[in-house]
CSV table of C-alpha atoms (C1' of nucleotides) in Angstrom, one decimal:
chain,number,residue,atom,x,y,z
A,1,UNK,CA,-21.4,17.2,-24.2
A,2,UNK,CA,-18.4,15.2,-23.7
A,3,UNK,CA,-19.1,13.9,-20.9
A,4,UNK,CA,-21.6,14.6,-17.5
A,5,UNK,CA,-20.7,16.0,-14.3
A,6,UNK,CA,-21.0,13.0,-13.1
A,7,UNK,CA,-18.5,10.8,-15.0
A,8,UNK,CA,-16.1,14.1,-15.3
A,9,UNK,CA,-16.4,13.6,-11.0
A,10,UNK,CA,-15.5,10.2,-11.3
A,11,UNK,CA,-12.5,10.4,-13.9
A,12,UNK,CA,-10.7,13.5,-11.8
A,13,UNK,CA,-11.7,11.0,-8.4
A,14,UNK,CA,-10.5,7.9,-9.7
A,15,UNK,CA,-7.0,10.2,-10.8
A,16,UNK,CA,-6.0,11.7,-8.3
A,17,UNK,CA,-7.3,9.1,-5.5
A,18,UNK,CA,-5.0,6.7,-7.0
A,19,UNK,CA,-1.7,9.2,-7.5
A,20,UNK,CA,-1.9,10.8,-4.0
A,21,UNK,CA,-4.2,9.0,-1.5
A,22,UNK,CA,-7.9,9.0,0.1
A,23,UNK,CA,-7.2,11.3,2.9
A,24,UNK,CA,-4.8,13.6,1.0
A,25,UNK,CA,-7.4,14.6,-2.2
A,26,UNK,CA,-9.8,16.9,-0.7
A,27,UNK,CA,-13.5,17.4,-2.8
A,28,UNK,CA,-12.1,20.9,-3.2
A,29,UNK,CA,-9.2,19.0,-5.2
A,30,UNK,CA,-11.6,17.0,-7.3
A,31,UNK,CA,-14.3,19.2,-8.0
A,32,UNK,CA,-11.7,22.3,-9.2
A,33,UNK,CA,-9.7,19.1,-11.3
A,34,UNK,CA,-13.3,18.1,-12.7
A,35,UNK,CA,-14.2,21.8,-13.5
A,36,UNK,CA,-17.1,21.7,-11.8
A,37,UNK,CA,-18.4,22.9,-8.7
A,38,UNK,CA,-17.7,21.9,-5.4
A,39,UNK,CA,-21.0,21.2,-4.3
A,40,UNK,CA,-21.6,18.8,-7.0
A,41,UNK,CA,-20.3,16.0,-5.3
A,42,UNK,CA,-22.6,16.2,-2.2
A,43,UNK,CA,-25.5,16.5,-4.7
A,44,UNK,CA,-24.1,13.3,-7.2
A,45,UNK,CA,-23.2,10.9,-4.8
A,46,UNK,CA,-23.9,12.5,-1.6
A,47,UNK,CA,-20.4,12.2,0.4
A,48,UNK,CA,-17.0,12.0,-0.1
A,49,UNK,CA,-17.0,8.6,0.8
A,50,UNK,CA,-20.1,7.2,-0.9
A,51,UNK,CA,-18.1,9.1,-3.9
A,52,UNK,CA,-14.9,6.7,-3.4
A,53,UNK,CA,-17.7,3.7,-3.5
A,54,UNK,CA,-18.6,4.9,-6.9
A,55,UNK,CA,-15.0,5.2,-8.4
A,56,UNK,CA,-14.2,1.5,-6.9
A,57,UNK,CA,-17.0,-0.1,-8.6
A,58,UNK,CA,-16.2,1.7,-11.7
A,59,UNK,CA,-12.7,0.9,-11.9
A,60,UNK,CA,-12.4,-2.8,-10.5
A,61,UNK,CA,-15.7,-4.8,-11.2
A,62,UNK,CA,-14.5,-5.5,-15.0
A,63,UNK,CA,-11.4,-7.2,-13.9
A,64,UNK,CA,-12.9,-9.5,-11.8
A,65,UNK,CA,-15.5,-10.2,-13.8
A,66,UNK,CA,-13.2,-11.1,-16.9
A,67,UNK,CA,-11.1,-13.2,-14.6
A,68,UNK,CA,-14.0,-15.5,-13.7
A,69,UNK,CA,-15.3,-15.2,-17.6
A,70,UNK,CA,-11.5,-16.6,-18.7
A,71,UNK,CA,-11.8,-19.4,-16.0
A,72,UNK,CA,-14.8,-20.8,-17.1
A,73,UNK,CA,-13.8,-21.1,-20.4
A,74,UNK,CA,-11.2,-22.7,-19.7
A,75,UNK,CA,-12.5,-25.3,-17.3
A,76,UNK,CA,-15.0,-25.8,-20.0
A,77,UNK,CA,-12.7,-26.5,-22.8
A,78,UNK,CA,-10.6,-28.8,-20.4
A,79,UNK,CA,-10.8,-32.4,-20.1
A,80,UNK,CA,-11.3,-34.6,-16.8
A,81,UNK,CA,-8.0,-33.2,-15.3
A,82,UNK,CA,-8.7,-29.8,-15.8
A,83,UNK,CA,-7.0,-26.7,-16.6
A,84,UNK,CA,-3.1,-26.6,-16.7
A,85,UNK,CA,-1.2,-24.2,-14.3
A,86,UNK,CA,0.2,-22.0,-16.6
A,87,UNK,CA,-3.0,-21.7,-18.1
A,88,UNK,CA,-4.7,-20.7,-15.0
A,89,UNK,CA,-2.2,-18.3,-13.8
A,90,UNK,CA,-2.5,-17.2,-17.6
A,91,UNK,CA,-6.3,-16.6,-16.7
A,92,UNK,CA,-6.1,-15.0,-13.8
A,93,UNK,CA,-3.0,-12.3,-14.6
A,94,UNK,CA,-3.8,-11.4,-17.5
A,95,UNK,CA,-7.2,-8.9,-17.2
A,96,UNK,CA,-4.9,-6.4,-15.1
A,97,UNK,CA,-2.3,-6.6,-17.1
A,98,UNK,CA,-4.6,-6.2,-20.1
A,99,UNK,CA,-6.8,-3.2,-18.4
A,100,UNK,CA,-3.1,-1.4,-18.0
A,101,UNK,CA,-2.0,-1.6,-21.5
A,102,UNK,CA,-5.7,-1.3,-23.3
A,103,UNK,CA,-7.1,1.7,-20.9
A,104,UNK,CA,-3.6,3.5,-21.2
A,105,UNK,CA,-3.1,6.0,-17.9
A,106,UNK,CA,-6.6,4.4,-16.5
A,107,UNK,CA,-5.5,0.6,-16.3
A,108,UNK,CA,-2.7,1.5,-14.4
A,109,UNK,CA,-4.1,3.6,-11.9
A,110,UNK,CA,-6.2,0.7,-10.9
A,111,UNK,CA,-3.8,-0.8,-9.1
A,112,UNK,CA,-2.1,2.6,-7.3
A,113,UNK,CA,-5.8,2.3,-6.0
A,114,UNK,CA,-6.1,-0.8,-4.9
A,115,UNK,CA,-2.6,0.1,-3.0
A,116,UNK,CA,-4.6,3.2,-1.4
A,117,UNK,CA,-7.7,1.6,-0.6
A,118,UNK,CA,-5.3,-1.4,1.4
A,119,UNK,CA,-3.7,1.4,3.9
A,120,UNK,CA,-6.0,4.0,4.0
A,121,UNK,CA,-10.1,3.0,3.5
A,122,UNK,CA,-11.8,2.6,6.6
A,123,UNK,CA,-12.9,-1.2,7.1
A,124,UNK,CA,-16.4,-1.1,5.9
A,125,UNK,CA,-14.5,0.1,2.3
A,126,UNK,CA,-12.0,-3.0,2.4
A,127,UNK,CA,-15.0,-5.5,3.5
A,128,UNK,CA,-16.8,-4.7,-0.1
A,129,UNK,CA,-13.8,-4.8,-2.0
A,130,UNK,CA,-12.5,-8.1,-0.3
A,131,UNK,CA,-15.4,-10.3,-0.7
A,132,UNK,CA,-15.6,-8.9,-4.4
A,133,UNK,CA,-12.0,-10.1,-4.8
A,134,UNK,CA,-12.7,-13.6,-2.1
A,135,UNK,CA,-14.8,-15.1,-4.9
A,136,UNK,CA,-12.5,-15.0,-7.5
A,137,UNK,CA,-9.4,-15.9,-5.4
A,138,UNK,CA,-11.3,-18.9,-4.1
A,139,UNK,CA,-12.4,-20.2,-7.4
A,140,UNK,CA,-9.0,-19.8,-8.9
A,141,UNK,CA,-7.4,-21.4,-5.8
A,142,UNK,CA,-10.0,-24.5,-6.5
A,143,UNK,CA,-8.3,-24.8,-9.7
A,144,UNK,CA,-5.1,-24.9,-8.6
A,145,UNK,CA,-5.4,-27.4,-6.1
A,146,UNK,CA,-7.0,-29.5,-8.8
A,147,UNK,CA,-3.9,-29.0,-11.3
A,148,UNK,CA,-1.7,-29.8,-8.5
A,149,UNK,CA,-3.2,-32.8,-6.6
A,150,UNK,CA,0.6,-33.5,-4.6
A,151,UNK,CA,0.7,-30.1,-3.0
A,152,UNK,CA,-1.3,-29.4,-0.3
A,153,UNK,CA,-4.4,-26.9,0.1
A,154,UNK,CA,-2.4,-24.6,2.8
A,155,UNK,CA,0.7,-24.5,0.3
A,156,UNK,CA,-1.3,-23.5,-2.3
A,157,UNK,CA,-3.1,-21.3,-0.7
A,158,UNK,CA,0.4,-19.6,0.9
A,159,UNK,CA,2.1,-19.6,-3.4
A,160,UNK,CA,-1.3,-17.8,-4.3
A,161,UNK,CA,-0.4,-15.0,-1.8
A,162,UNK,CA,2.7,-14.8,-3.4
A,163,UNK,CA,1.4,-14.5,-7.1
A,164,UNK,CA,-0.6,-11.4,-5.7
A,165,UNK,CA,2.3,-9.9,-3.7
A,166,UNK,CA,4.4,-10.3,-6.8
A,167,UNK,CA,1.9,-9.0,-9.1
A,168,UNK,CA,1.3,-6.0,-7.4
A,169,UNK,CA,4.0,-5.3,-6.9
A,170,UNK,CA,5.0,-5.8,-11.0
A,171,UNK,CA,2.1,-3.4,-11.2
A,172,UNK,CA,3.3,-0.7,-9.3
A,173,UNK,CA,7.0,-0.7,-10.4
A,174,UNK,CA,5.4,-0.2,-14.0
A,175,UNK,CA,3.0,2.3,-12.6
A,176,UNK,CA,6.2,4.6,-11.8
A,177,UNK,CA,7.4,8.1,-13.4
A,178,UNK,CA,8.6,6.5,-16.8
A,179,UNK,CA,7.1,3.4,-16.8
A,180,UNK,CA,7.2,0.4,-19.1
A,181,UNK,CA,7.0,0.4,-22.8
A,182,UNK,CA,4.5,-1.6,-24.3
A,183,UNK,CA,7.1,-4.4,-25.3
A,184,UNK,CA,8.5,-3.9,-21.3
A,185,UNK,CA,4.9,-4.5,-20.7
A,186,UNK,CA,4.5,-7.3,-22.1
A,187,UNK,CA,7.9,-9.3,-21.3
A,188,UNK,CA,6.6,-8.6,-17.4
A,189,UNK,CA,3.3,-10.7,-17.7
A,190,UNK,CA,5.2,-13.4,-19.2
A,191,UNK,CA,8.0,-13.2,-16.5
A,192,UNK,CA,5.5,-13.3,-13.7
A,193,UNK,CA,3.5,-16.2,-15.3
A,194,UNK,CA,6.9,-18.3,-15.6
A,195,UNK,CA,7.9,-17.3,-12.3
A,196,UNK,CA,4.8,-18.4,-10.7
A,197,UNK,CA,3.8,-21.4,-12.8
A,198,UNK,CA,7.5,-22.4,-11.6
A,199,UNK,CA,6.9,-21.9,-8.2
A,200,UNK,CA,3.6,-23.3,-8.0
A,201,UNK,CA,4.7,-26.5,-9.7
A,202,UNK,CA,8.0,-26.9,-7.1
A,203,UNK,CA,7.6,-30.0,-4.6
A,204,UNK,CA,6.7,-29.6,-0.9
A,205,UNK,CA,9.2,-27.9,1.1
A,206,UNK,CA,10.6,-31.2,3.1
A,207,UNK,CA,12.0,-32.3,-0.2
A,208,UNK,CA,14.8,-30.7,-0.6
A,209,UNK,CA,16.8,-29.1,2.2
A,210,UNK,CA,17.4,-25.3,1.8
A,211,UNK,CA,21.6,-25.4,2.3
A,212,UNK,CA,24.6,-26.4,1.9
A,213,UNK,CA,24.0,-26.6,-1.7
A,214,UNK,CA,26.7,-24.4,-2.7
A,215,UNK,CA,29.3,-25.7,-5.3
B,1,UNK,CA,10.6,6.2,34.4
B,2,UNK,CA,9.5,2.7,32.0
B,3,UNK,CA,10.3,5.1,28.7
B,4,UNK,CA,10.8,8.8,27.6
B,5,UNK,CA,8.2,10.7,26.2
B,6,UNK,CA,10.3,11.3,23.2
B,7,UNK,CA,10.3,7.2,22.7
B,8,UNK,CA,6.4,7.0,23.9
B,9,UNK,CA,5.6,9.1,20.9
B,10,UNK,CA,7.9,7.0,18.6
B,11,UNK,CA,6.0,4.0,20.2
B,12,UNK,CA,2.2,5.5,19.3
B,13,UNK,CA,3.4,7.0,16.5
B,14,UNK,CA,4.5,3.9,14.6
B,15,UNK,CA,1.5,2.1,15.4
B,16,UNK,CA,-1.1,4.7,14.9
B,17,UNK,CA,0.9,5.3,11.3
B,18,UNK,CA,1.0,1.7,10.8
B,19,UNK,CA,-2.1,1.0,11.2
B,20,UNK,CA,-3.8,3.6,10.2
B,21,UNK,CA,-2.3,5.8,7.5
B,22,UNK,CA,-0.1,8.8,7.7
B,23,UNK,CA,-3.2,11.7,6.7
B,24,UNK,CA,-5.5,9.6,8.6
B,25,UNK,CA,-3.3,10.1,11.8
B,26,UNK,CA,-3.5,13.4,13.8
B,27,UNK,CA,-0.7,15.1,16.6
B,28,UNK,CA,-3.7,14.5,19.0
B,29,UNK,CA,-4.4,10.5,18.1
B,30,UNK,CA,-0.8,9.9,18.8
B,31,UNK,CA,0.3,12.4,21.7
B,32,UNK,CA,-3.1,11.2,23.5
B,33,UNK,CA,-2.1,7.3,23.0
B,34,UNK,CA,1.1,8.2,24.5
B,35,UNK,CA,-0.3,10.0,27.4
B,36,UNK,CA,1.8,12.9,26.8
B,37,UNK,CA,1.4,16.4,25.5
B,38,UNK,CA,0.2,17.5,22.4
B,39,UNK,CA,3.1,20.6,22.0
B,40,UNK,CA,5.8,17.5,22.9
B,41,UNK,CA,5.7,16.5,19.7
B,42,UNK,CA,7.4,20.1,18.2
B,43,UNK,CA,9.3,20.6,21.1
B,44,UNK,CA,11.1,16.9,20.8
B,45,UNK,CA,10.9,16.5,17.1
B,46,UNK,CA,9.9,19.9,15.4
B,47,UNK,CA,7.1,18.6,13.0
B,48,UNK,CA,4.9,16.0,12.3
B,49,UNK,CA,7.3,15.2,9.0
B,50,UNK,CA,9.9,15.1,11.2
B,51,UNK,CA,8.3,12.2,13.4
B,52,UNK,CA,7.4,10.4,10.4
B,53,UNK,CA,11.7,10.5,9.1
B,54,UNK,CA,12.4,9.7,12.9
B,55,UNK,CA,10.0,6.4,13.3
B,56,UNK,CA,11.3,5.1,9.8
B,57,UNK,CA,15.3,5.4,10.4
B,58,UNK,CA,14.3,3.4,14.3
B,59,UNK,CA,11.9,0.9,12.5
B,60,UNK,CA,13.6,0.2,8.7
B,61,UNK,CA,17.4,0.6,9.3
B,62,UNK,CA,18.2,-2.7,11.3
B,63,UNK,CA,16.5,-4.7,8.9
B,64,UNK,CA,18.6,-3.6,5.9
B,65,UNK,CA,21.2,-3.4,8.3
B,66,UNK,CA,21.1,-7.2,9.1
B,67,UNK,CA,20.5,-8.2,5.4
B,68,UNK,CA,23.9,-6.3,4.4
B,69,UNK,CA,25.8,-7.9,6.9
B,70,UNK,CA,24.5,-12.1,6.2
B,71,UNK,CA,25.4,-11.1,3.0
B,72,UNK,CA,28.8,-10.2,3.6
B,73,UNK,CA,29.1,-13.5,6.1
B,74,UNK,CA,27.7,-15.6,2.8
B,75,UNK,CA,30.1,-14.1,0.3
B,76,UNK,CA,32.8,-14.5,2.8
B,77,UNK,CA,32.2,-18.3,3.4
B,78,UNK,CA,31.5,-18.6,-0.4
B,79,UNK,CA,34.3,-19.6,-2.6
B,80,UNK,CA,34.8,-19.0,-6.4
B,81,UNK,CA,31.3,-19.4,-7.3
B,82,UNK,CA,30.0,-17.0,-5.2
B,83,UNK,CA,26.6,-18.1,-3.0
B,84,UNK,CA,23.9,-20.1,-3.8
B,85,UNK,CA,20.7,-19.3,-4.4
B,86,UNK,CA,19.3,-20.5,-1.8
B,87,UNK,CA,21.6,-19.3,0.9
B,88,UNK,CA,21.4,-15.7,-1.0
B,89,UNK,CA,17.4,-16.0,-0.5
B,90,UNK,CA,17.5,-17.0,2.8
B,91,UNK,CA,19.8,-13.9,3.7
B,92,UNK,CA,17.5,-11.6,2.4
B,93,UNK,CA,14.3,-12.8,3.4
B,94,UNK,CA,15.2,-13.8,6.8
B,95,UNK,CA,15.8,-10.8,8.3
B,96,UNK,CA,12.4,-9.2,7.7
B,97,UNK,CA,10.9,-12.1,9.2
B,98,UNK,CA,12.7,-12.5,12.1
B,99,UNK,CA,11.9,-9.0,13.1
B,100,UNK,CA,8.7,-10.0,12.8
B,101,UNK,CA,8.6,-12.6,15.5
B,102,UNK,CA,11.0,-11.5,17.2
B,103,UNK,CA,10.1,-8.3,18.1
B,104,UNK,CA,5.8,-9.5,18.7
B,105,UNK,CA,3.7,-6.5,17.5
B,106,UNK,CA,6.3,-4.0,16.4
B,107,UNK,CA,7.6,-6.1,14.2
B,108,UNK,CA,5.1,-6.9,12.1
B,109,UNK,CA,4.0,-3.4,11.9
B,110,UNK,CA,7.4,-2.6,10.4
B,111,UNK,CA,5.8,-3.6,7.0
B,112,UNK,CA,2.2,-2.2,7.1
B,113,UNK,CA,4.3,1.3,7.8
B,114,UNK,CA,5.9,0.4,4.2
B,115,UNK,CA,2.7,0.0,2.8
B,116,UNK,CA,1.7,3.2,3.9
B,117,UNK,CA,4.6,5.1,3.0
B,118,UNK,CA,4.7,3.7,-0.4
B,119,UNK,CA,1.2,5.2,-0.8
B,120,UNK,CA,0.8,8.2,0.9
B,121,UNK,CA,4.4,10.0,1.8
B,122,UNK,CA,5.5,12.5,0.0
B,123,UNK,CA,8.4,12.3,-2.2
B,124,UNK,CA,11.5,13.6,-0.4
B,125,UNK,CA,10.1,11.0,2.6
B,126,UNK,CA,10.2,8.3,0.2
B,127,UNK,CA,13.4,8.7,-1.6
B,128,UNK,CA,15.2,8.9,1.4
B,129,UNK,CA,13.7,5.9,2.1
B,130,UNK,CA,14.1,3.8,-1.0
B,131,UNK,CA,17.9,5.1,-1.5
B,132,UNK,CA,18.6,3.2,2.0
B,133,UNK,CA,16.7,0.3,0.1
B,134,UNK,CA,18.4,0.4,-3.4
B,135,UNK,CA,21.6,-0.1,-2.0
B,136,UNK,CA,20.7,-3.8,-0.2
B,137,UNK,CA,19.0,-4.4,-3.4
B,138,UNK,CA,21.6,-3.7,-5.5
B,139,UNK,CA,23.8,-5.9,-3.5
B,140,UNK,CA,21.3,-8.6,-3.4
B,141,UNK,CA,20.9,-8.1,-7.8
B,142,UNK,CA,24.3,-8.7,-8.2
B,143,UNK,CA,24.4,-11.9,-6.0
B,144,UNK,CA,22.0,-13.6,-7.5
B,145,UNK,CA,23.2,-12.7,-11.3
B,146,UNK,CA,26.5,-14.0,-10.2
B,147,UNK,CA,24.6,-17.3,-8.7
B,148,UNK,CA,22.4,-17.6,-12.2
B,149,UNK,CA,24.4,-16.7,-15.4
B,150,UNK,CA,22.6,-18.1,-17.8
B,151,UNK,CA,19.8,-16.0,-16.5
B,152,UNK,CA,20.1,-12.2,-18.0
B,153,UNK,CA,20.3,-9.0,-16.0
B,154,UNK,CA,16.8,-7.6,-16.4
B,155,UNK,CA,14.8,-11.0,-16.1
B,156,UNK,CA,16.8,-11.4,-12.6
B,157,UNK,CA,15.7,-7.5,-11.8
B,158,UNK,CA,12.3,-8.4,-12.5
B,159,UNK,CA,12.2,-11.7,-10.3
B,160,UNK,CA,13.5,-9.8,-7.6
B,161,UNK,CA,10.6,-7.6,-8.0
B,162,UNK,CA,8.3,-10.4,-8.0
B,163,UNK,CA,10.2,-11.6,-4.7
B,164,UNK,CA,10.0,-8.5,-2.6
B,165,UNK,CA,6.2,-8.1,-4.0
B,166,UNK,CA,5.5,-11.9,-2.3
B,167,UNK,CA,7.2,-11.1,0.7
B,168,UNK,CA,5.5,-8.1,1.5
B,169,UNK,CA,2.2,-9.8,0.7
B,170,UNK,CA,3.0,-12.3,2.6
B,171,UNK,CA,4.2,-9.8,5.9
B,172,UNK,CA,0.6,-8.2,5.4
B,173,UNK,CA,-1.9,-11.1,5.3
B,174,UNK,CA,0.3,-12.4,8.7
B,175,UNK,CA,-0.3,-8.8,10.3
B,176,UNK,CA,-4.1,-9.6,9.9
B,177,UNK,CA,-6.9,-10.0,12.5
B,178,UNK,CA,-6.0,-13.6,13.9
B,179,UNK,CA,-2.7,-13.1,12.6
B,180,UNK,CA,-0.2,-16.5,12.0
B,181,UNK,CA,1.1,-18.5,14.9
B,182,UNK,CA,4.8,-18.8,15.4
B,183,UNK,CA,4.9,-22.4,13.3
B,184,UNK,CA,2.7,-20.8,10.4
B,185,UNK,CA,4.9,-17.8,10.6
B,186,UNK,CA,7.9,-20.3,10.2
B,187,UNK,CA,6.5,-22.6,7.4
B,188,UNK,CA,5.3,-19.3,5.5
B,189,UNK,CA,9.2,-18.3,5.4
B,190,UNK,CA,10.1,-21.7,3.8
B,191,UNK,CA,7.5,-21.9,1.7
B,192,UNK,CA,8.4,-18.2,0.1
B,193,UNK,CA,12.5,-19.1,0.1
B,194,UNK,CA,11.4,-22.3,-1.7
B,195,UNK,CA,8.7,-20.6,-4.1
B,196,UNK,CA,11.4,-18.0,-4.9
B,197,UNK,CA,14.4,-20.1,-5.1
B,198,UNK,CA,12.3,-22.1,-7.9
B,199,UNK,CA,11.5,-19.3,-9.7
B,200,UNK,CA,14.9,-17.9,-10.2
B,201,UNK,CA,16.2,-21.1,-11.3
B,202,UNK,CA,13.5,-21.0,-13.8
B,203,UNK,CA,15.1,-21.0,-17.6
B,204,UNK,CA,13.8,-17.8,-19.7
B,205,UNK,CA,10.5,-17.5,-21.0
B,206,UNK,CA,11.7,-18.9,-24.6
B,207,UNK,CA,12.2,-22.7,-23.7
B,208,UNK,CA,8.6,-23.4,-22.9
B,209,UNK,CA,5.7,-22.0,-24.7
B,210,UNK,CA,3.0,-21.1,-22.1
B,211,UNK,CA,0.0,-22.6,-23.6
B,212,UNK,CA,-1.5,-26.3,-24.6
B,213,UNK,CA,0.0,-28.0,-22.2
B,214,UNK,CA,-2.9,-29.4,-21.2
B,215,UNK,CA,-3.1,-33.5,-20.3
C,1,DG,C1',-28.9,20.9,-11.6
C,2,DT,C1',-25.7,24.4,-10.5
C,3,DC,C1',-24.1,28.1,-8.1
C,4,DT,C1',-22.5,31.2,-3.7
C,5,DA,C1',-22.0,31.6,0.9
C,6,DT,C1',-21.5,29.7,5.2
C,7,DA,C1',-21.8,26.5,9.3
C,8,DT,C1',-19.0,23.7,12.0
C,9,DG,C1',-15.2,21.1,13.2
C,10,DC,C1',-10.4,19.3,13.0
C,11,DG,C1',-5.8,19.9,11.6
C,12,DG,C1',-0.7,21.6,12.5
C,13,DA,C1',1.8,24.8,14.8
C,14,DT,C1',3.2,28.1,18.4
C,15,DA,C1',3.2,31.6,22.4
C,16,DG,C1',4.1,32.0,26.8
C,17,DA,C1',3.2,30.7,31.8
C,18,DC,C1',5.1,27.4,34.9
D,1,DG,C1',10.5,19.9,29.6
D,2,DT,C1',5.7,20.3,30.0
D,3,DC,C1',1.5,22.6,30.2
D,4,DT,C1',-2.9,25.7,28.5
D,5,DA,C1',-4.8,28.5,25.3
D,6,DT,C1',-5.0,30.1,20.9
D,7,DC,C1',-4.0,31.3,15.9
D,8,DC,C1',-5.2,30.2,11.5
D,9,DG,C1',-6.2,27.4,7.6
D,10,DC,C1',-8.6,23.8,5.3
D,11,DA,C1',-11.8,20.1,5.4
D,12,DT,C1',-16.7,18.3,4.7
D,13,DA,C1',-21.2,19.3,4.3
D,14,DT,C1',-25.3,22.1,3.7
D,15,DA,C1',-28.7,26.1,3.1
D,16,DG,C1',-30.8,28.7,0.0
D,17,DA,C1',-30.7,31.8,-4.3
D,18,DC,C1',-31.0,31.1,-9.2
DNA sequence: GTCTATATGCGGATAGAC
DNA sequence: GTCTATCCGCATATAGAC
């Protein structure tokens, strides 16, 4: 066979989860998507929500994981100083963006689901899938603070936020009807790493004033 | 009376949404938050769609509203060269985040509601809302092409993605549990203007290569 | 393991009294 | 304008035959 009931469950799930919500899919949805029947799920995973466990773990423990794999490679290669920003944010952008252009229509939908699982998942959901995601945002925000030893921890913590707001965003804009092409694709990761190894690398606010610069 | 019933269910309406998802939300959650009756929601708005339209126009439009007109002010005061970065930045960010802590709790659920209508709305809902949007960012794109020339057109497009993607991160982690005191919420603004301002200035991609860099 | 049939409840919307 | 009562559809979940 092609593939089980199970898997054919968790490909329509992961699908139509991430285009049009939790709340909206029903199992009805699923099931008649999957071609099988509706009391599958109940019998595979044994609710809907144990169901929308499943499809996270599936679809979001391989990006984490190669994110931490890429870090330690690169803080073993490095010398006493460590790992170089742009070589951190390299690291720790580049599995999505990877998982989007290798898995075709599945690396994308990742992130519509991450998007979903934010507003919608009830808080037991978005505890799993934040201490998941805490470990890796904590080791990379290590690093950082490390390549950048003259801004302080609360900055770096604040320009992290910012990478992942920017990058989601990046992420969903490319997730759109349309799209990017693979070349559009490409020139995006690079954008976001220049714009954030820039902005990680600026001096502390009190530096410089923000006006009156004009002219 | 202290309010209508018409702007109690606005009230419940935009935090129940906010907070919780559109789907998630039922005619019953929100007229029983509001202490009013459950057919007052047809009678004073028709649908449950329609409350949704109605909470967004009362929530989003003064935002955009008061980005539009700083801009105008800037470009006024400007002379040949048109705004600075900066000052362009601060126009558009500033708004947002003064609503925030300005208006205490409703303002910060102004962009959770974003979040959820970005996910789960359906499309006519989210059209109307993003043609409102387009136009302040179009204004804003051509701004900040005039401030950077030797930047091109679709590199400044996909900063401004990366912008608005940072911002809104930034708006959610704020709305947590615990939330940001008022000083936080103010060095969190400067810290994104500055972040952002750096990264626009950046050169293009080309100059720098992004890897051995190292020591 | 997979199916049909069904139990049970919540959802939006409305009719019609007051 | 506001209420109660109700229509009707769809949801999750399960029982029980095959």
């Amino acid at each position: 066979m092609a593939s089980s009931t199970k898997e054919r469950i968790l490909d329509s799930a992961e699908r139509l989860f991430s285009d049009s919500g939790l709340r909206m899919i029903s199992l009805r949805d699923i099931t008649k998507d999957a071609g099988v029947n509706l009391a599958a799920v109940n019998y595979h995973f044994g609710s809907k929500e144990a169901l929308l466990k499943a499809v996270l773990e599936r679809a979001i423990y391989p990006v984490n994981e190669s994110r931490i794999t890429l870090l330690d490679e690169l803080e073993s290669q490095s010398g006493e100083k460590g790992p170089a920003v742009e070589d951190i944010l390299h690291a720790f952008l580049g599995p999505p963006f990877d998982a989007w252009s290798k898995a075709g229509d599945r690396g994308l939908r990742f992130f519509k689901l991450l998007g979903q699982i934010h507003t919608q998942a009830n808080p037991e959901i978005q505890t799993v899938l934040l201490n998941q995601f805490i470990q890796v945002l904590e080791r990379y925000t290590k690093a950082l603070e490390r390549a950048l030893p003259n801004v302080d921890s609360t900055e770096v913590r604040r320009r992290m936020l910012f990478v992942n707001g920017a990058m989601a965003q990046a992420m969903r804009f490319g997730s759109n009807p349309g799209g990017l092409a693979p070349e559009e694709l490409d020139q995006m990761r690079e954008s976001l790493i220049r714009f954030a190894a820039v902005g990680f690398s600026a001096e502390s606010i009190s530096d410089l004033s923000l006006k009156g610069r004009r002219s």
